[in-house]
């Protein structure tokens, strides 16, 4: 039995409302991810020693994931909508199309205005003029491509399969997404590299635990422990796993020295001197790849059995 006309129209309205809203959500992910990639590339190559906004690989990894998932959804959804306009399944003057197209324009405008406000705020806080200009230009470029397409779409009277303007917008936006994705993959690093860095950071976290225990022992005894097992016996370190590499299980080597100096030795997967990924570890425990012995100076003061406040920790000895 044939479905009544009103029921078919209601079903079509619901279907295209879903498609337009899905395209809106995926578009937000795609546009913000492209902007994120451009901003991080600018941060990487235009450094500012007095500004805290630094290059972040984590942001690029999020952008890679978002672009891989969201961009196919967006382009396929828009393609399906255009095919429906060409075939007549969706009327050009349908209320659902006009309302949701203007909604997309509104949301994208709000996002881009937020970007421009944040970029201008960074500039007023002392960001470099070059960084401000490039980020503002990137925001305007993304907003121009998106806004230009939807403004053109809402004003055209008919949709043809060989519409040159729509094809230009499609190719240019696809190229922008592909370039952003390739750059993000290049500069985000591989999952293996990320795992190595994470493992090294866990290892350095255990260095911190050992350093704190050695300082505590020195404050109470006026001397450094002869070995790390002493710290375990006195329960200054409650878990012996804190004395080993978190993955390989290799023991961390401790070498007490003179003048409140000591060394902790372990094997690192990657160096951290050239990469500003974790500022604390790269300044506190700078190291190269391979087996490294990192020298540190105690910050504790001996005073018999009395624990006194520690003096500020000096910079690591290199």
Coordinates of C-alpha atoms in Angstrom, one line a residue:
X1 CA 0.0 0.0 0.0
X2 CA 1.4 3.4 -1.0
X3 CA 2.4 5.7 1.7
X4 CA 0.4 8.9 2.0
X5 CA 2.0 12.1 0.5
X6 CA 2.1 13.9 3.9
X7 CA 3.8 10.9 5.5
X8 CA 6.4 10.7 2.8
X9 CA 7.1 14.4 3.1
X10 CA 7.5 14.0 6.9
X11 CA 9.9 11.1 6.4
X12 CA 11.9 13.1 3.9
X13 CA 12.0 16.1 6.2
X14 CA 13.3 13.9 9.1
X15 CA 15.8 12.2 6.8
X16 CA 17.3 15.5 5.5
X17 CA 17.2 17.1 9.0
X18 CA 19.4 14.2 10.1
X19 CA 21.7 14.6 7.1
X20 CA 22.1 18.3 7.6
X21 CA 22.7 18.1 11.3
X22 CA 25.2 15.2 10.8
X23 CA 27.1 17.4 8.2
X24 CA 27.1 20.3 10.7
X25 CA 28.6 18.2 13.5
X26 CA 31.2 16.6 11.2
X27 CA 32.0 20.0 9.7
X28 CA 32.7 21.5 13.1
X29 CA 35.2 18.7 13.8
X30 CA 36.8 19.0 10.4
X31 CA 37.1 22.8 10.4
X32 CA 38.5 23.0 14.0
X33 CA 40.9 20.2 13.3
X34 CA 42.3 21.9 10.2
X35 CA 42.7 25.1 12.2
X36 CA 44.3 23.2 15.0
X37 CA 46.9 21.7 12.6
X38 CA 47.7 25.1 11.0
X39 CA 48.0 26.8 14.5
X40 CA 50.4 24.1 15.7
X41 CA 52.5 24.2 12.6
X42 CA 52.8 28.0 13.1
X43 CA 53.7 27.4 16.8
X44 CA 56.4 24.9 15.8
X45 CA 58.2 27.1 13.2
X46 CA 57.6 30.5 14.7
X47 CA 58.9 30.3 18.3
X48 CA 58.5 33.1 20.9
X49 CA 60.7 32.8 24.0
X50 CA 58.5 35.0 26.1
X51 CA 55.2 33.4 25.2
X52 CA 53.8 30.2 26.7
X53 CA 51.9 29.0 23.7
X54 CA 54.1 26.2 22.5
X55 CA 53.9 23.4 19.9
X56 CA 51.8 20.4 21.2
X57 CA 52.0 17.0 19.5
X58 CA 48.9 16.0 21.5
X59 CA 46.8 18.5 19.6
X60 CA 48.0 17.2 16.3
X61 CA 47.1 13.6 17.3
X62 CA 43.6 14.7 18.1
X63 CA 43.4 16.5 14.8
X64 CA 44.6 13.4 12.9
X65 CA 41.9 11.2 14.6
X66 CA 39.2 13.8 14.0
X67 CA 40.0 14.3 10.3
X68 CA 40.2 10.6 9.6
X69 CA 36.8 10.0 11.2
X70 CA 34.9 13.2 10.5
X71 CA 36.0 14.3 7.0
X72 CA 34.6 11.2 5.1
X73 CA 31.3 11.6 7.0
X74 CA 31.1 15.3 6.0
X75 CA 31.9 14.9 2.3
X76 CA 29.7 11.8 1.9
X77 CA 26.8 13.5 3.6
X78 CA 27.1 16.7 1.5
X79 CA 27.4 14.5 -1.6
X80 CA 24.2 12.7 -0.7
X81 CA 22.4 16.0 -0.1
X82 CA 23.5 17.4 -3.4
X83 CA 22.5 14.2 -5.3
X84 CA 19.0 14.5 -3.6
X85 CA 18.8 18.2 -4.8
X86 CA 19.7 17.2 -8.4
X87 CA 17.2 14.3 -8.5
X88 CA 14.5 16.4 -6.9
X89 CA 14.1 14.3 -3.8
X90 CA 14.9 17.4 -1.8
X91 CA 13.4 20.7 -3.1
X92 CA 15.6 23.8 -3.4
X93 CA 13.1 25.9 -1.5
X94 CA 12.3 23.3 1.2
X95 CA 12.1 24.9 4.6
X96 CA 14.2 22.3 6.2
X97 CA 17.0 23.0 3.8
X98 CA 17.0 26.8 4.2
X99 CA 16.7 26.7 8.0
X100 CA 19.5 24.2 8.5
X101 CA 21.8 25.8 6.0
X102 CA 21.5 29.1 7.9
X103 CA 22.0 27.2 11.1
X104 CA 25.3 25.8 9.7
X105 CA 26.3 29.3 8.7
X106 CA 25.5 30.5 12.2
X107 CA 27.5 27.8 14.0
X108 CA 30.5 28.1 11.8
X109 CA 30.5 31.9 12.2
X110 CA 30.4 31.5 16.0
X111 CA 33.3 29.1 15.9
X112 CA 35.4 31.3 13.7
X113 CA 34.6 34.4 15.7
X114 CA 35.8 32.6 18.8
X115 CA 39.0 31.7 17.0
X116 CA 39.6 35.2 15.9
X117 CA 38.9 36.5 19.4
X118 CA 41.3 34.0 20.9
X119 CA 44.0 34.9 18.3
X120 CA 43.6 38.6 18.9
X121 CA 43.7 38.0 22.7
X122 CA 47.0 36.2 22.3
X123 CA 48.4 39.1 20.3
X124 CA 47.4 41.6 23.0
X125 CA 49.1 39.3 25.5
X126 CA 52.4 39.8 23.7
X127 CA 52.3 37.1 20.9
X128 CA 54.5 37.8 18.0
X129 CA 53.0 39.9 15.1
X130 CA 53.9 37.2 12.6
X131 CA 52.1 34.4 14.5
X132 CA 49.1 36.6 15.0
X133 CA 48.9 37.5 11.3
X134 CA 49.3 33.9 10.1
X135 CA 46.7 32.5 12.6
X136 CA 44.2 35.3 11.8
X137 CA 44.8 34.6 8.0
X138 CA 44.2 30.9 8.6
X139 CA 41.0 31.5 10.5
X140 CA 39.7 33.8 7.7
X141 CA 40.7 31.3 5.1
X142 CA 38.8 28.4 6.7
X143 CA 35.8 30.7 7.4
X144 CA 35.9 32.0 3.9
X145 CA 35.9 28.5 2.3
X146 CA 33.0 27.2 4.5
X147 CA 31.0 30.4 4.6
X148 CA 31.5 31.0 0.8
X149 CA 30.2 27.6 -0.1
X150 CA 27.1 27.7 2.1
X151 CA 26.3 31.3 1.1
X152 CA 26.5 30.2 -2.5
X153 CA 24.4 27.1 -1.8
X154 CA 21.6 28.9 -0.2
X155 CA 21.4 31.5 -3.0
X156 CA 21.6 29.3 -6.1
X157 CA 18.3 28.6 -7.8
X158 CA 19.0 25.1 -9.0
X159 CA 21.6 22.4 -8.5
X160 CA 23.3 20.7 -11.5
X161 CA 25.5 17.7 -11.4
X162 CA 28.3 19.6 -13.2
X163 CA 28.0 22.8 -11.1
X164 CA 31.5 24.3 -11.6
X165 CA 31.4 26.5 -8.5
X166 CA 30.3 23.7 -6.2
X167 CA 33.0 21.5 -7.7
X168 CA 35.6 24.2 -7.0
X169 CA 34.6 24.5 -3.4
X170 CA 34.6 20.7 -3.1
X171 CA 38.1 20.2 -4.5
X172 CA 39.6 23.1 -2.7
X173 CA 38.2 22.1 0.7
X174 CA 39.2 18.4 0.1
X175 CA 42.7 19.6 -0.8
X176 CA 42.9 21.7 2.4
X177 CA 41.8 18.7 4.5
X178 CA 44.3 16.3 2.9
X179 CA 47.2 18.8 3.3
X180 CA 46.3 19.4 7.0
X181 CA 46.0 15.6 7.6
X182 CA 49.4 14.9 6.0
X183 CA 51.1 17.7 7.9
X184 CA 49.5 16.5 11.2
X185 CA 50.7 12.9 10.6
X186 CA 54.2 14.1 9.8
X187 CA 54.6 16.3 12.9
X188 CA 52.5 14.3 15.4
X189 CA 54.9 11.4 15.3
X190 CA 54.1 7.7 15.1
X191 CA 52.2 5.7 17.8
X192 CA 55.5 3.9 18.5
X193 CA 57.3 7.2 19.2
X194 CA 54.5 8.3 21.5
X195 CA 54.7 5.0 23.4
X196 CA 58.5 5.4 23.8
X197 CA 58.1 8.9 25.1
X198 CA 55.4 7.9 27.5
X199 CA 57.5 5.0 28.8
X200 CA 60.5 7.4 29.3
X201 CA 58.3 9.8 31.2
X202 CA 57.1 7.0 33.5
X203 CA 60.7 6.1 34.0
X204 CA 61.6 9.7 34.9
X205 CA 58.6 9.8 37.2
X206 CA 60.4 7.0 39.1
X207 CA 63.5 9.0 39.1
X208 CA 61.5 11.7 40.9
X209 CA 60.3 9.2 43.5
X210 CA 63.9 8.0 44.1
X211 CA 65.2 11.6 44.3
X212 CA 62.6 12.5 46.9
X213 CA 63.5 9.4 49.0
X214 CA 67.3 10.1 48.8
X215 CA 66.7 13.7 50.0
X216 CA 64.5 12.4 52.8
X217 CA 67.2 9.9 53.9
X218 CA 69.9 12.6 53.7
X219 CA 67.9 15.0 55.9
X220 CA 67.6 12.4 58.7
X221 CA 71.0 10.7 58.5
X222 CA 73.3 13.4 57.2
X223 CA 74.6 11.1 54.4
X224 CA 73.3 9.6 51.2
X225 CA 72.2 5.9 51.2
X226 CA 74.8 3.4 50.0
X227 CA 72.2 1.7 47.7
X228 CA 68.6 1.9 46.7
X229 CA 67.7 -1.2 48.6
X230 CA 68.3 0.8 51.8
X231 CA 65.4 3.1 50.8
X232 CA 63.1 0.1 50.4
X233 CA 64.1 -1.4 53.8
X234 CA 63.4 1.9 55.5
X235 CA 60.0 2.1 53.6
X236 CA 60.9 5.4 52.0
X237 CA 60.0 3.6 48.8
X238 CA 57.1 1.2 49.4
X239 CA 57.1 -0.5 46.1
X240 CA 60.3 -2.1 44.6
X241 CA 58.9 -1.6 41.1
X242 CA 59.7 2.1 41.6
X243 CA 63.4 1.1 41.2
X244 CA 62.9 -0.5 37.8
X245 CA 62.1 0.4 34.2
X246 CA 58.2 0.3 33.9
X247 CA 58.4 -1.9 30.7
X248 CA 61.6 -3.8 30.6
X249 CA 61.9 -4.3 34.3
X250 CA 65.6 -3.3 34.2
X251 CA 66.9 -2.0 37.5
X252 CA 67.7 1.7 37.8
X253 CA 71.4 2.1 38.8
X254 CA 72.2 4.5 41.6
X255 CA 75.8 5.9 42.1
X256 CA 76.4 8.1 45.1
X257 CA 79.1 10.7 44.7
X258 CA 80.7 13.6 46.6
X259 CA 79.5 17.2 47.4
X260 CA 75.9 16.1 47.5
X261 CA 76.0 14.7 43.9
X262 CA 74.7 11.4 42.8
X263 CA 73.7 9.7 39.5
X264 CA 70.7 7.6 38.4
X265 CA 71.3 5.5 35.3
X266 CA 68.8 3.8 33.0
X267 CA 68.2 3.1 29.3
X268 CA 66.0 5.6 27.5
X269 CA 64.1 5.0 24.3
X270 CA 64.4 8.5 23.0
X271 CA 66.2 11.8 23.9
X272 CA 64.2 14.7 25.3
X273 CA 66.7 17.6 24.9
X274 CA 65.5 18.7 21.5
X275 CA 61.8 18.3 22.0
X276 CA 59.7 20.6 24.1
X277 CA 57.0 18.0 24.9
X278 CA 57.2 17.9 28.7
X279 CA 59.0 21.0 30.0
X280 CA 59.4 19.6 33.5
X281 CA 61.2 16.4 32.5
X282 CA 63.3 18.1 29.7
X283 CA 64.6 20.6 32.2
X284 CA 64.8 18.5 35.3
X285 CA 66.1 15.3 33.7
X286 CA 67.6 16.1 30.3
X287 CA 68.9 13.0 28.5
X288 CA 69.8 11.4 25.2
X289 CA 68.6 8.1 23.9
X290 CA 70.3 4.9 25.1
X291 CA 71.9 4.1 28.5
X292 CA 72.3 7.4 30.4
X293 CA 73.5 8.4 33.8
X294 CA 71.8 11.6 35.0
X295 CA 73.7 13.6 37.7
X296 CA 71.7 15.5 40.3
X297 CA 72.5 17.5 43.4
X298 CA 70.7 17.0 46.7
X299 CA 68.4 19.9 47.9
X300 CA 68.2 18.6 51.5
X301 CA 70.0 19.9 54.5
X302 CA 71.3 17.5 57.2
X303 CA 70.3 18.3 60.8
X304 CA 70.5 15.2 62.8
X305 CA 67.1 13.6 63.2
X306 CA 65.2 16.8 62.5
X307 CA 63.7 17.4 59.1
X308 CA 64.1 21.0 57.9
X309 CA 62.7 22.7 54.9
X310 CA 64.7 22.0 51.8
X311 CA 66.5 24.7 50.0
X312 CA 65.3 25.5 46.4
X313 CA 66.3 22.6 44.1
X314 CA 69.2 23.7 41.9
X315 CA 69.4 23.1 38.2
X316 CA 70.5 19.6 37.2
X317 CA 74.2 19.1 36.7
X318 CA 74.9 18.2 33.0

